[in-house]
Tab-separated table of C-alpha atoms and ligand atoms in Angstrom:
chain	number	residue	atom	x	y	z
A	1	MET	CA	-27.161	16.857	-56.495
A	2	TYR	CA	-24.861	19.439	-56.769
A	3	LYS	CA	-25.422	21.062	-53.674
A	4	ARG	CA	-25.538	17.916	-52.029
A	5	ARG	CA	-22.346	16.362	-52.541
A	6	SER	CA	-20.459	20.128	-52.030
A	7	PHE	CA	-22.250	20.284	-48.610
A	8	VAL	CA	-21.180	16.766	-47.762
A	9	PHE	CA	-17.279	17.684	-49.137
A	10	GLY	CA	-17.475	20.962	-46.814
A	11	LEU	CA	-18.705	18.675	-43.867
A	12	GLY	CA	-15.571	16.417	-44.650
A	13	VAL	CA	-13.270	19.519	-45.172
A	14	LEU	CA	-14.627	20.854	-41.659
A	15	VAL	CA	-14.030	17.534	-40.188
A	16	GLY	CA	-10.789	16.944	-41.626
A	17	ALA	CA	-9.536	20.363	-39.661
A	18	GLY	CA	-11.296	19.875	-36.732
A	19	ALA	CA	-10.908	16.705	-36.235
A	20	SER	CA	-8.504	16.488	-33.605
A	21	ILE	CA	-10.043	19.150	-31.956
A	22	ILE	CA	-13.616	17.280	-32.066
A	23	THR	CA	-12.646	13.848	-31.175
A	24	GLU	CA	-10.890	14.959	-28.362
A	25	LYS	CA	-14.010	17.013	-27.165
A	26	ILE	CA	-16.024	13.659	-27.279
A	27	LYS	CA	-13.696	11.645	-26.355
A	28	GLN	CA	-13.119	12.518	-22.819
A	29	PRO	CA	-16.806	12.678	-21.773
A	30	MET	CA	-17.356	9.252	-23.844
A	31	ALA	CA	-15.308	7.194	-21.637
A	32	ASP	CA	-16.658	9.016	-18.634
A	33	MET	CA	-20.095	8.050	-19.619
A	34	TRP	CA	-18.603	4.316	-20.350
A	35	GLN	CA	-17.030	4.373	-17.400
A	36	LYS	CA	-20.164	5.300	-15.210
A	37	ILE	CA	-22.285	2.915	-16.956
A	38	GLU	CA	-19.628	-0.063	-16.263
A	39	VAL	CA	-19.266	0.833	-12.994
A	40	ALA	CA	-22.733	1.218	-12.437
A	41	ARG	CA	-23.595	-2.061	-13.615
A	42	ARG	CA	-21.824	-3.767	-11.138
A	43	ASP	CA	-22.700	-5.780	-7.960
A	44	PHE	CA	-21.150	-4.643	-4.769
A	45	THR	CA	-24.077	-6.301	-2.427
A	46	VAL	CA	-22.680	-7.875	0.472
A	47	VAL	CA	-24.369	-10.792	2.425
A	48	GLY	CA	-24.650	-9.927	6.447
A	49	GLU	CA	-23.051	-7.972	8.543
A	50	GLN	CA	-19.917	-9.592	9.698
A	51	PRO	CA	-16.852	-7.592	9.901
A	52	LEU	CA	-14.191	-7.745	7.556
A	53	ARG	CA	-11.758	-9.385	9.973
A	54	GLU	CA	-14.156	-12.329	10.053
A	55	ARG	CA	-14.602	-12.567	6.169
A	56	ALA	CA	-11.062	-12.698	5.730
A	57	GLN	CA	-10.393	-15.324	8.480
A	58	ALA	CA	-12.864	-17.787	7.164
A	59	LYS	CA	-10.917	-17.343	4.136
A	60	GLY	CA	-7.372	-18.345	5.771
A	61	LEU	CA	-6.513	-14.807	5.420
A	62	ILE	CA	-5.617	-11.826	7.664
A	63	TYR	CA	-7.348	-8.483	7.627
A	64	GLY	CA	-6.119	-4.967	9.486
A	65	ALA	CA	-5.505	-1.489	8.906
A	66	ALA	CA	-3.125	0.853	10.002
A	67	SER	CA	-3.383	3.623	12.641
A	68	SER	CA	-1.523	5.780	14.871
A	69	TYR	CA	-1.228	6.419	18.748
A	70	GLN	CA	-2.386	9.775	18.237
A	71	GLU	CA	-5.643	8.542	16.441
A	72	LEU	CA	-6.477	5.380	18.331
A	73	ALA	CA	-5.825	7.308	22.005
A	74	LYS	CA	-7.641	10.077	21.228
A	75	ASN	CA	-10.814	8.577	19.537
A	76	VAL	CA	-12.605	6.057	21.407
A	77	ASP	CA	-15.422	5.322	18.216
A	78	LEU	CA	-12.487	4.774	16.000
A	79	ALA	CA	-10.664	2.363	18.470
A	80	ASN	CA	-14.003	0.294	18.601
A	81	ARG	CA	-14.632	0.090	14.689
A	82	PHE	CA	-10.892	-0.417	14.328
A	83	ALA	CA	-10.828	-3.345	16.853
A	84	ALA	CA	-14.239	-4.510	15.092
A	85	GLU	CA	-13.089	-4.292	11.582
A	86	CYS	CA	-9.034	-5.232	11.893
A	87	GLY	CA	-7.523	-8.655	12.558
A	88	ILE	CA	-4.161	-6.959	12.656
A	89	LEU	CA	-2.773	-2.963	13.595
A	90	VAL	CA	0.174	-1.814	11.937
A	91	PRO	CA	1.310	1.476	13.971
A	92	VAL	CA	1.601	4.309	11.329
A	93	ASN	CA	4.431	5.872	12.188
A	94	SER	CA	5.201	5.088	15.921
A	95	MET	CA	7.771	2.148	15.274
A	96	LYS	CA	9.887	3.986	12.396
A	97	TRP	CA	13.125	5.588	13.496
A	98	GLN	CA	11.978	9.074	13.899
A	99	GLU	CA	9.433	8.399	16.648
A	100	LEU	CA	11.538	5.611	18.537
A	101	ARG	CA	14.651	7.030	18.530
A	102	PRO	CA	15.398	10.348	20.359
A	103	GLY	CA	18.885	9.996	20.247
A	104	PRO	CA	21.899	8.161	19.102
A	105	LYS	CA	21.743	5.979	22.024
A	106	THR	CA	18.035	5.801	23.148
A	107	PHE	CA	14.874	4.227	22.439
A	108	ASP	CA	11.670	5.683	23.258
A	109	PHE	CA	8.998	2.565	23.123
A	110	ASN	CA	6.190	4.436	24.829
A	111	GLN	CA	3.971	4.907	21.861
A	112	GLY	CA	4.564	1.472	20.230
A	113	ASP	CA	3.765	-0.196	23.553
A	114	TRP	CA	0.599	1.657	23.869
A	115	LEU	CA	-0.299	0.180	20.563
A	116	ALA	CA	0.648	-3.276	21.120
A	117	LYS	CA	-0.620	-3.175	24.490
A	118	PHE	CA	-4.116	-1.833	22.394
A	119	ALA	CA	-3.737	-4.585	19.735
A	120	SER	CA	-3.465	-7.232	22.307
A	121	GLU	CA	-6.334	-6.399	24.589
A	122	ARG	CA	-8.642	-6.177	21.735
A	123	GLY	CA	-7.443	-9.690	19.866
A	124	MET	CA	-5.632	-8.154	16.991
A	125	GLN	CA	-2.459	-9.337	15.940
A	126	LEU	CA	0.738	-6.758	15.133
A	127	ARG	CA	2.437	-5.936	12.201
A	128	GLY	CA	5.856	-3.904	12.761
A	129	HIS	CA	6.746	-1.155	10.231
A	130	THR	CA	9.371	-0.576	9.686
A	131	LEU	CA	12.878	-1.423	10.648
A	132	ILE	CA	15.135	-0.435	7.610
A	133	TRP	CA	14.216	2.712	5.573
A	134	HIS	CA	15.625	5.607	4.003
A	135	LYS	CA	12.845	7.840	5.103
A	136	ALA	CA	11.799	9.038	8.513
A	137	LEU	CA	15.552	9.016	9.947
A	138	PRO	CA	15.505	11.307	12.941
A	139	ASP	CA	17.690	14.394	13.068
A	140	TRP	CA	20.762	13.237	14.560
A	141	PHE	CA	21.308	10.533	12.243
A	142	GLU	CA	23.527	12.652	9.747
A	143	ALA	CA	25.787	13.775	11.727
A	144	ASN	CA	26.329	10.673	13.845
A	145	VAL	CA	25.881	7.443	11.291
A	146	ASN	CA	28.893	6.821	8.939
A	147	LYS	CA	30.525	4.150	6.508
A	148	GLN	CA	32.505	3.089	9.943
A	149	ASN	CA	29.917	2.636	12.518
A	150	ALA	CA	26.836	2.565	10.099
A	151	GLU	CA	26.730	-1.563	10.591
A	152	GLN	CA	26.892	-1.169	13.918
A	153	VAL	CA	24.015	1.099	14.518
A	154	MET	CA	21.814	-0.791	12.119
A	155	LEU	CA	22.713	-4.406	14.043
A	156	GLU	CA	21.825	-2.456	17.278
A	157	HIS	CA	18.285	-0.893	16.350
A	158	ILE	CA	17.225	-4.001	14.799
A	159	ALA	CA	18.440	-6.316	17.904
A	160	THR	CA	16.989	-3.942	20.272
A	161	VAL	CA	13.702	-3.083	18.612
A	162	ALA	CA	12.855	-6.233	16.960
A	163	GLY	CA	13.931	-8.078	20.100
A	164	HIS	CA	11.656	-5.850	22.552
A	165	TYR	CA	8.588	-6.642	20.417
A	166	ALA	CA	9.863	-10.408	19.955
A	167	GLY	CA	6.721	-12.686	20.251
A	168	LYS	CA	4.362	-10.099	19.700
A	169	MET	CA	4.800	-9.369	15.921
A	170	GLN	CA	2.820	-11.643	13.460
A	171	SER	CA	5.416	-9.822	10.652
A	172	TRP	CA	7.749	-7.197	10.307
A	173	ASP	CA	8.987	-4.827	7.234
A	174	VAL	CA	12.305	-5.436	7.631
A	175	VAL	CA	13.276	-3.432	4.637
A	176	ASN	CA	10.976	-0.445	3.090
A	177	GLU	CA	11.567	0.888	-0.477
A	178	ALA	CA	15.238	-0.285	-1.203
A	179	ILE	CA	14.314	-0.336	-5.231
A	180	PHE	CA	14.508	2.983	-7.334
A	181	PRO	CA	15.322	1.941	-10.711
A	182	ALA	CA	15.390	5.911	-11.656
A	183	ASN	CA	18.606	6.094	-9.727
A	184	GLY	CA	20.382	4.720	-12.096
A	185	ARG	CA	21.930	1.147	-10.639
A	186	SER	CA	21.750	-1.837	-12.887
A	187	ASP	CA	20.948	-3.792	-10.124
A	188	GLY	CA	17.878	-1.477	-9.201
A	189	LEU	CA	18.622	-0.400	-5.806
A	190	ARG	CA	17.879	3.304	-4.557
A	191	ARG	CA	20.616	5.097	-3.423
A	192	THR	CA	19.865	5.444	0.380
A	193	PRO	CA	22.509	6.182	3.159
A	194	TRP	CA	22.620	2.506	4.256
A	195	LEU	CA	23.034	1.327	0.336
A	196	GLU	CA	26.125	4.173	0.421
A	197	PHE	CA	27.649	2.931	3.886
A	198	LEU	CA	27.193	-0.651	3.741
A	199	GLY	CA	26.802	-1.355	0.161
A	200	PRO	CA	24.068	-3.942	-1.211
A	201	GLU	CA	24.345	-6.247	1.679
A	202	TYR	CA	22.731	-4.258	3.997
A	203	ILE	CA	19.470	-5.924	3.193
A	204	ASP	CA	20.828	-9.254	3.719
A	205	LEU	CA	22.583	-8.133	7.156
A	206	ALA	CA	18.818	-6.448	8.346
A	207	PHE	CA	17.010	-9.682	7.652
A	208	GLN	CA	19.628	-11.722	9.268
A	209	ALA	CA	19.625	-9.265	12.117
A	210	ALA	CA	15.870	-9.491	12.453
A	211	ALA	CA	15.616	-13.055	12.167
A	212	GLN	CA	17.679	-13.482	15.139
A	213	ALA	CA	16.298	-10.994	17.105
A	214	ASP	CA	12.841	-12.413	16.767
A	215	PRO	CA	12.409	-15.583	14.877
A	216	GLN	CA	8.644	-16.286	15.041
A	217	ALA	CA	7.752	-12.966	12.821
A	218	LEU	CA	7.319	-13.308	9.470
A	219	LEU	CA	9.953	-11.422	7.637
A	220	VAL	CA	8.903	-9.234	5.082
A	221	TYR	CA	10.256	-6.768	2.242
A	222	ASN	CA	8.040	-4.333	1.522
A	223	ASP	CA	7.696	-1.954	-1.683
A	224	HIS	CA	5.831	0.415	-3.630
A	225	ARG	CA	4.552	1.337	-7.235
A	226	LEU	CA	4.049	-2.274	-8.430
A	227	ASP	CA	0.764	-2.034	-9.275
A	228	TYR	CA	-0.027	-1.039	-12.695
A	229	ASP	CA	1.240	-1.882	-16.322
A	230	THR	CA	3.295	1.283	-17.040
A	231	PRO	CA	7.048	1.066	-17.679
A	232	GLU	CA	8.209	2.203	-14.320
A	233	MET	CA	6.086	0.029	-12.581
A	234	GLU	CA	7.332	-3.030	-15.153
A	235	GLY	CA	10.918	-2.024	-14.353
A	236	ARG	CA	10.267	-1.708	-10.601
A	237	ARG	CA	8.706	-5.810	-10.641
A	238	VAL	CA	11.750	-6.902	-12.665
A	239	ALA	CA	14.158	-4.778	-9.873
A	240	VAL	CA	12.032	-6.177	-7.254
A	241	LEU	CA	12.133	-9.789	-8.558
A	242	LYS	CA	15.821	-9.690	-9.165
A	243	LEU	CA	16.478	-8.604	-5.516
A	244	LEU	CA	14.269	-11.449	-3.718
A	245	GLU	CA	16.002	-14.019	-6.261
A	246	GLY	CA	18.957	-12.644	-5.020
A	247	LEU	CA	18.371	-12.936	-1.189
A	248	LYS	CA	16.831	-16.236	-1.320
A	249	SER	CA	19.665	-17.490	-3.710
A	250	ARG	CA	22.328	-16.557	-0.653
A	251	LYS	CA	19.709	-17.748	2.062
A	252	THR	CA	18.912	-14.602	3.931
A	253	PRO	CA	16.180	-15.417	5.871
A	254	VAL	CA	13.093	-13.210	3.790
A	255	GLN	CA	10.019	-14.817	4.189
A	256	ALA	CA	7.428	-12.389	2.443
A	257	LEU	CA	6.560	-9.379	0.138
A	258	GLY	CA	4.823	-6.864	1.115
A	259	ILE	CA	2.690	-5.007	-1.622
A	260	GLN	CA	2.187	-1.732	-0.860
A	261	GLY	CA	-0.900	-1.467	-2.817
A	262	HIS	CA	-1.286	2.785	-2.752
A	263	LEU	CA	-3.628	2.439	-5.693
A	264	PHE	CA	-5.211	5.019	-8.236
A	265	ALA	CA	-8.692	5.361	-9.608
A	266	ASN	CA	-8.534	6.840	-13.547
A	267	GLU	CA	-4.746	7.398	-13.474
A	268	MET	CA	-3.012	4.503	-14.489
A	269	PRO	CA	-3.619	1.339	-16.842
A	270	PHE	CA	-4.388	-1.944	-14.832
A	271	LYS	CA	-3.639	-5.447	-16.541
A	272	PRO	CA	-4.715	-8.095	-14.284
A	273	LYS	CA	-2.224	-10.526	-16.487
A	274	LYS	CA	0.214	-8.391	-15.372
A	275	LEU	CA	0.178	-8.145	-11.927
A	276	ARG	CA	-0.993	-11.994	-11.536
A	277	GLN	CA	2.128	-13.051	-13.141
A	278	PHE	CA	3.944	-10.952	-10.659
A	279	LEU	CA	2.648	-12.438	-7.957
A	280	SER	CA	2.692	-16.154	-9.197
A	281	ASP	CA	6.588	-15.432	-9.919
A	282	VAL	CA	7.192	-13.986	-6.392
A	283	ALA	CA	5.242	-17.065	-5.034
A	284	SER	CA	7.112	-19.220	-7.016
A	285	LEU	CA	10.467	-18.056	-4.828
A	286	GLY	CA	8.694	-19.849	-1.993
A	287	LEU	CA	7.814	-16.352	-0.730
A	288	LYS	CA	4.263	-15.622	1.207
A	289	ILE	CA	2.616	-11.711	-0.255
A	290	MET	CA	0.665	-9.308	1.764
A	291	ILE	CA	-1.054	-6.178	0.647
A	292	THR	CA	0.500	-3.947	3.115
A	293	GLU	CA	-0.974	-0.272	2.752
A	294	LEU	CA	-3.846	-0.449	0.387
A	295	ASP	CA	-5.675	2.939	-0.538
A	296	VAL	CA	-7.262	4.483	-3.446
A	297	THR	CA	-6.472	8.104	-4.823
A	298	ASP	CA	-9.463	9.708	-6.051
A	299	ARG	CA	-8.219	12.859	-6.970
A	300	MET	CA	-8.957	12.119	-11.133
A	301	LEU	CA	-12.966	11.693	-10.190
A	302	PRO	CA	-15.981	13.636	-9.973
A	303	GLY	CA	-16.997	15.507	-6.697
A	304	ASP	CA	-20.155	13.458	-6.873
A	305	ILE	CA	-19.621	11.163	-3.815
A	306	ALA	CA	-21.887	8.555	-5.221
A	307	VAL	CA	-20.232	8.031	-8.656
A	308	ARG	CA	-16.793	8.752	-6.659
A	309	ASP	CA	-17.687	5.797	-3.953
A	310	ARG	CA	-18.784	3.567	-6.791
A	311	LEU	CA	-15.569	4.029	-9.060
A	312	VAL	CA	-13.243	3.793	-6.097
A	313	ALA	CA	-14.540	0.645	-4.681
A	314	GLY	CA	-14.494	-0.577	-8.828
A	315	VAL	CA	-11.024	-0.156	-8.023
A	316	TYR	CA	-10.662	-2.252	-5.036
A	317	GLN	CA	-12.616	-4.805	-6.434
A	318	ASP	CA	-10.545	-5.204	-9.741
A	319	TYR	CA	-7.509	-5.479	-7.669
A	320	LEU	CA	-8.509	-7.944	-4.929
A	321	ASP	CA	-9.925	-10.388	-7.361
A	322	VAL	CA	-6.717	-10.523	-9.036
A	323	VAL	CA	-4.560	-10.342	-5.847
A	324	LEU	CA	-6.657	-12.956	-3.833
A	325	ASP	CA	-6.638	-15.593	-6.722
A	326	GLU	CA	-2.789	-15.907	-5.790
A	327	PRO	CA	-2.721	-18.473	-2.986
A	328	ALA	CA	0.450	-17.460	-1.748
A	329	VAL	CA	-1.434	-13.820	-0.430
A	330	ILE	CA	-2.243	-14.430	3.166
A	331	GLY	CA	-2.887	-11.111	4.252
A	332	VAL	CA	-4.484	-7.294	3.301
A	333	LEU	CA	-4.010	-4.073	4.767
A	334	ASN	CA	-5.418	-0.919	4.496
A	335	TRP	CA	-3.217	2.152	5.553
A	336	GLY	CA	-5.866	3.649	7.739
A	337	LEU	CA	-9.350	2.745	8.073
A	338	SER	CA	-11.581	5.849	7.777
A	339	ASP	CA	-11.176	8.451	5.257
A	340	ARG	CA	-10.973	10.570	8.781
A	341	TYR	CA	-7.726	9.990	9.023
A	342	THR	CA	-5.356	9.186	5.714
A	343	TRP	CA	-2.467	10.157	4.548
A	344	ILE	CA	-3.824	10.740	0.906
A	345	ALA	CA	-5.388	14.177	2.040
A	346	GLY	CA	-1.789	15.521	2.596
A	347	VAL	CA	-0.033	13.993	-0.313
A	348	ARG	CA	-2.805	13.189	-3.092
A	349	PRO	CA	-5.482	15.953	-2.386
A	350	ARG	CA	-7.917	16.483	-5.013
A	351	ASP	CA	-8.142	19.823	-7.173
A	352	ASP	CA	-11.740	21.051	-6.069
A	353	GLY	CA	-10.853	20.881	-2.155
A	354	MET	CA	-13.380	17.968	-1.451
A	355	ALA	CA	-12.411	15.710	1.043
A	356	VAL	CA	-10.796	12.470	-0.611
A	357	ARG	CA	-12.680	9.032	0.260
A	358	PRO	CA	-10.237	6.284	-0.404
A	359	LEU	CA	-10.674	3.895	2.715
A	360	PRO	CA	-13.143	1.703	3.434
A	361	LEU	CA	-14.847	3.555	6.092
A	362	ASP	CA	-16.303	7.448	5.618
A	363	GLN	CA	-14.864	9.966	7.731
A	364	ASP	CA	-18.304	9.128	10.320
A	365	PHE	CA	-16.525	5.331	10.562
A	366	GLN	CA	-19.759	4.157	8.682
A	367	ARG	CA	-19.129	1.710	5.419
A	368	LYS	CA	-18.966	2.710	2.491
A	369	LEU	CA	-19.280	0.919	-1.022
A	370	ALA	CA	-14.993	0.421	-0.654
A	371	TRP	CA	-15.895	-1.943	2.484
A	372	GLN	CA	-18.536	-3.717	0.401
A	373	ALA	CA	-16.059	-4.402	-2.105
A	374	ILE	CA	-13.257	-5.729	-0.087
A	375	ALA	CA	-15.827	-7.684	1.783
A	376	ARG	CA	-17.011	-9.381	-1.513
A	377	ALA	CA	-13.562	-9.741	-2.478
A	378	PHE	CA	-13.170	-11.747	0.581
A	379	ASP	CA	-15.942	-13.626	0.401
A	380	ASN	CA	-15.188	-14.923	-3.214
A	381	ALA	CA	-11.916	-15.555	-2.586
A	382	PRO	CA	-10.636	-19.117	-2.294
A	383	SER	CA	-9.549	-20.808	0.941
A	384	ARG	CA	-6.036	-20.750	2.306
B	1	LIG	C1	3.444	7.838	5.717
B	1	LIG	C2	2.273	7.836	7.080
B	1	LIG	O1	1.379	7.404	6.745
B	1	LIG	C3	2.503	9.335	7.618
B	1	LIG	O2	2.100	9.725	8.446
B	1	LIG	C4	4.017	9.688	7.432
B	1	LIG	O3	4.203	11.763	7.406
B	1	LIG	C5	4.636	9.448	6.249
B	1	LIG	O4	5.051	8.307	6.122
B	1	LIG	N1	4.367	4.381	2.371
B	1	LIG	C6	5.103	3.485	3.744
B	1	LIG	C7	4.665	4.276	4.947
B	1	LIG	O5	5.660	2.762	3.874
B	1	LIG	O6	5.061	4.202	6.024
B	1	LIG	C8	3.889	5.932	4.975
B	1	LIG	O7	3.451	6.454	5.762
B	1	LIG	C9	3.019	5.812	3.732
B	1	LIG	C10	3.929	5.090	2.146
């Protein structure tokens, strides 16, 4: 009896002393195991072979993806797969200032026009990205743009570029990523050259100019890091809503919110309720919503491809189930269609050096579980 008690006591001391180490050691593998079980029991079966564009269209939605002139012009297989799956194309870089504006007075539409023609010949719509952004500004910008001429430079750019593609664009990202509460302003606006030169009204001015140049395109405010239940992203959602409310109250012609949707597997807490509420808050302003740059960073997932693809597909499923439940959501676009061409390989690579798998098609343009998750989400979505 004594012996047993002292054994139990001894064990208690041992557990007490090492409790945190032991629980830490058990916690992660347990969490991994539960996640594997949870995802393994998910159903990703899809009925039929129809491409995503048809499944989306059947529900009154648009599906598409981003690709570049360089990718589509040199890879016929990609071009064919792209046209088969996508109802809309958004150029990755060709319509940013850096590519479009060789000099302060010049415009180069070669790549953009090639992509516009490619889209129209293959029966795809076209999306413009992006008229005003703090990134991808050309080298000449800093020395040539100042407080005195910024308004004229901006208005000329929008009139010329949106005017050039007028009638051909389903939508334009008029302003991209203008919110950055970490910059410390009470309105949450990012400190950019445009803000510095023109004040917060630069956003209103940009939308007015775009509406004038292309009255047919849906005019979108596009931003990122709006998806997860973290204090940072909650702050961003609040600031984006405030921005949109202000634009609407001033009758600025913003018509939709673009949510980039760069997702993360196993990195951040996802709360369907929070995202769902945000979407209905945006919708209640009378705005449409598009998911504009969807992909799933897989750097925290195990290397095993079968496991990884299931977990990535699970992220797509969870997200799209919430998003497509909101009737104001009219479209979903991936930032790239195939894992062969993805910016995630550059910005968020895996530590083990294995190729990332964030998109619906694999390196050889074959459909993955992520494709199935998207297809199922469209099939299950309510009609618009
Ligand atoms: C990225 C492109 O994919 C890269 O090729 C480029 O080097 C940098 O920009 N949010 C956006 C897109 O709005 O324009 C970005 O595209 C990805 C993040």
